[in-house]
């Protein structure tokens, strides 16, 4: 049975949710967030949409593209 989780990344008036079907327990979350930090902007820079994309990419088995609703044309 899977441990599901919803991760929320907030800041600057934006909110982005990512649903993860497995590894939602604390130790799995720690690994996923640490892996996302390796792909995201270096701290202290933080952009919630970019970090959500890094999180999805870090926890996916294939390449992922993310387009922010505010940046669509």
Backbone as JSON, one array per atom type, in Angstrom:
{
  "sequence": "XXXXXXXXXXXXXXXXXXXXXXXXXXXXXXXXXXXXXXXXXXXXXXXXXXXXXXXXXXXXXXXXXXXXXXXXX",
  "N": [[0.84, -1.18, 0.0], [0.49, 2.25, -0.75], [1.9, 5.31, 0.52], [0.44, 8.21, 0.31], [0.87, 11.71, -0.57], [0.49, 15.28, -0.43], [2.29, 17.93, -1.5], [2.94, 21.28, -0.77], [3.96, 24.29, -2.13], [4.7, 27.5, -1.37], [4.72, 31.07, -1.76], [5.3, 34.57, -2.36], [2.68, 35.24, -3.1], [1.89, 33.08, -4.61], [0.77, 29.7, -4.97], [1.56, 26.34, -5.19], [0.71, 23.01, -5.74], [1.75, 19.64, -5.36], [1.05, 16.37, -6.04], [1.93, 13.27, -4.71], [2.1, 9.91, -5.21], [3.32, 7.84, -3.81], [5.76, 7.08, -1.23], [5.26, 9.06, 0.72], [5.72, 9.24, 3.39], [7.6, 10.48, 6.28], [10.47, 10.06, 6.09], [10.74, 9.5, 3.38], [9.79, 11.88, 2.32], [11.79, 13.63, 3.16], [13.99, 12.76, 1.67], [13.04, 13.28, -0.93], [12.71, 16.1, -0.88], [15.35, 16.89, -0.38], [16.59, 15.95, -2.72], [15.29, 17.6, -4.55], [16.33, 20.07, -3.82], [18.84, 19.92, -4.92], [18.39, 20.41, -7.57], [17.13, 22.83, -7.76], [17.15, 26.5, -7.63], [19.97, 27.94, -5.98], [19.92, 28.44, -2.48], [19.81, 31.65, -0.9], [17.78, 32.16, -2.77], [14.46, 31.68, -3.75], [11.8, 30.44, -5.51], [8.51, 29.62, -5.72], [7.19, 28.26, -7.89], [9.31, 27.36, -9.46], [10.63, 25.74, -7.6], [8.69, 23.8, -7.13], [8.66, 22.6, -9.66], [11.29, 21.6, -9.7], [11.04, 19.76, -7.63], [9.16, 17.95, -8.7], [10.63, 17.02, -10.89], [12.82, 15.86, -9.56], [11.63, 13.73, -8.3], [10.61, 12.15, -10.24], [10.66, 9.54, -12.71], [11.3, 10.14, -15.25], [12.2, 12.79, -17.58], [10.88, 16.04, -16.87], [8.78, 18.76, -17.7], [7.78, 22.03, -16.74], [5.34, 24.49, -16.75], [4.59, 27.6, -15.63], [1.42, 28.99, -14.77], [1.3, 31.77, -14.95], [3.24, 32.38, -16.76], [2.58, 31.41, -19.23], [1.91, 31.64, -22.75]],
  "CA": [[0.0, 0.0, 0.0], [1.29, 3.47, -0.89], [1.67, 6.44, 1.42], [0.27, 9.36, -0.56], [1.12, 13.01, 0.06], [0.38, 16.49, -1.23], [3.3, 18.91, -1.09], [2.54, 22.63, -1.14], [5.07, 25.25, -2.2], [4.07, 28.82, -1.32], [5.53, 32.27, -1.63], [5.08, 35.67, -3.3], [1.31, 35.2, -3.57], [1.67, 31.89, -5.42], [0.68, 28.41, -4.29], [1.65, 25.22, -6.12], [0.56, 21.72, -5.07], [2.25, 18.46, -6.08], [0.57, 15.11, -5.47], [2.88, 12.15, -4.84], [1.31, 8.7, -4.91], [4.04, 6.93, -2.92], [6.86, 7.66, -0.45], [4.81, 10.26, 1.39], [6.09, 9.22, 4.81], [8.59, 11.52, 6.59], [11.81, 9.83, 5.54], [10.62, 9.64, 1.92], [9.66, 13.32, 2.05], [13.11, 14.24, 3.37], [14.81, 12.41, 0.5], [12.5, 13.99, -2.08], [13.04, 17.52, -0.75], [16.79, 17.02, -0.54], [16.87, 15.79, -4.14], [14.8, 18.81, -5.23], [17.27, 21.16, -3.53], [19.97, 19.77, -5.82], [17.97, 20.86, -8.91], [16.52, 24.17, -7.66], [18.05, 27.62, -7.43], [20.66, 27.88, -4.69], [19.35, 29.31, -1.45], [18.49, 31.98, -0.39], [16.77, 32.39, -3.8], [13.37, 30.72, -3.71], [10.62, 30.73, -6.3], [7.69, 28.43, -5.49], [6.92, 27.49, -9.1], [10.56, 26.69, -9.84], [10.92, 24.66, -6.65], [7.72, 22.73, -7.41], [9.17, 21.9, -10.85], [12.46, 20.83, -9.28], [10.54, 18.64, -6.83], [8.57, 16.96, -9.62], [11.73, 16.42, -11.66], [13.64, 15.04, -8.67], [10.89, 12.55, -7.85], [10.07, 11.48, -11.41], [11.56, 8.61, -13.38], [11.56, 10.64, -16.6], [12.31, 14.26, -17.61], [9.62, 16.74, -16.66], [8.75, 20.2, -17.99], [6.77, 22.71, -15.95], [5.04, 25.84, -17.22], [3.8, 28.34, -14.66], [0.27, 29.62, -15.41], [1.56, 33.2, -15.19], [4.24, 32.51, -17.82], [2.09, 30.84, -20.48], [1.62, 32.63, -23.79]],
  "C": [[0.89, 1.25, 0.0], [0.92, 4.51, 0.17], [1.64, 7.69, 0.56], [0.51, 10.66, 0.19], [0.85, 14.12, -0.95], [1.38, 17.48, -0.66], [2.84, 20.27, -1.61], [3.74, 23.56, -1.06], [4.45, 26.63, -2.35], [5.1, 29.93, -1.25], [5.16, 33.3, -2.68], [3.67, 35.64, -3.9], [0.97, 34.01, -4.45], [1.56, 30.66, -4.53], [0.67, 27.31, -5.35], [1.6, 23.92, -5.32], [1.1, 20.61, -5.98], [1.75, 17.23, -5.33], [1.6, 14.02, -5.75], [2.18, 10.89, -4.36], [2.01, 7.74, -3.95], [5.17, 7.67, -2.22], [6.48, 8.96, 0.24], [5.12, 10.28, 2.88], [7.28, 10.15, 5.04], [9.97, 11.27, 5.99], [11.81, 9.92, 4.02], [10.51, 11.09, 1.51], [11.01, 14.01, 2.17], [14.02, 13.97, 2.18], [14.34, 13.21, -0.72], [12.85, 15.47, -2.03], [14.54, 17.76, -0.92], [17.2, 16.89, -2.02], [16.43, 17.02, -4.94], [15.74, 19.98, -4.99], [18.47, 21.11, -4.47], [19.67, 20.33, -7.22], [17.45, 22.3, -8.92], [17.59, 25.25, -7.6], [18.74, 27.47, -6.09], [20.03, 28.86, -3.72], [20.28, 30.48, -1.2], [17.44, 32.25, -1.47], [15.74, 31.28, -3.74], [12.23, 31.24, -4.57], [9.74, 29.49, -6.24], [7.41, 27.61, -6.75], [8.16, 26.73, -9.56], [10.89, 25.54, -8.89], [9.95, 23.5, -6.84], [8.17, 21.92, -8.63], [10.39, 21.06, -10.51], [12.04, 19.61, -8.48], [9.96, 17.55, -7.73], [9.68, 16.25, -10.41], [12.56, 15.48, -10.8], [12.94, 13.75, -8.26], [10.3, 11.75, -9.01], [11.12, 10.54, -12.0], [11.89, 9.04, -14.79], [11.62, 12.17, -16.57], [10.94, 14.92, -17.55], [9.78, 18.21, -17.04], [7.6, 20.82, -17.21], [6.59, 24.11, -16.51], [4.14, 26.5, -16.19], [2.62, 28.99, -15.37], [0.52, 31.09, -15.75], [2.55, 33.41, -16.33], [3.8, 31.89, -19.14], [1.81, 31.97, -21.47], [0.42, 32.25, -24.56]]
}
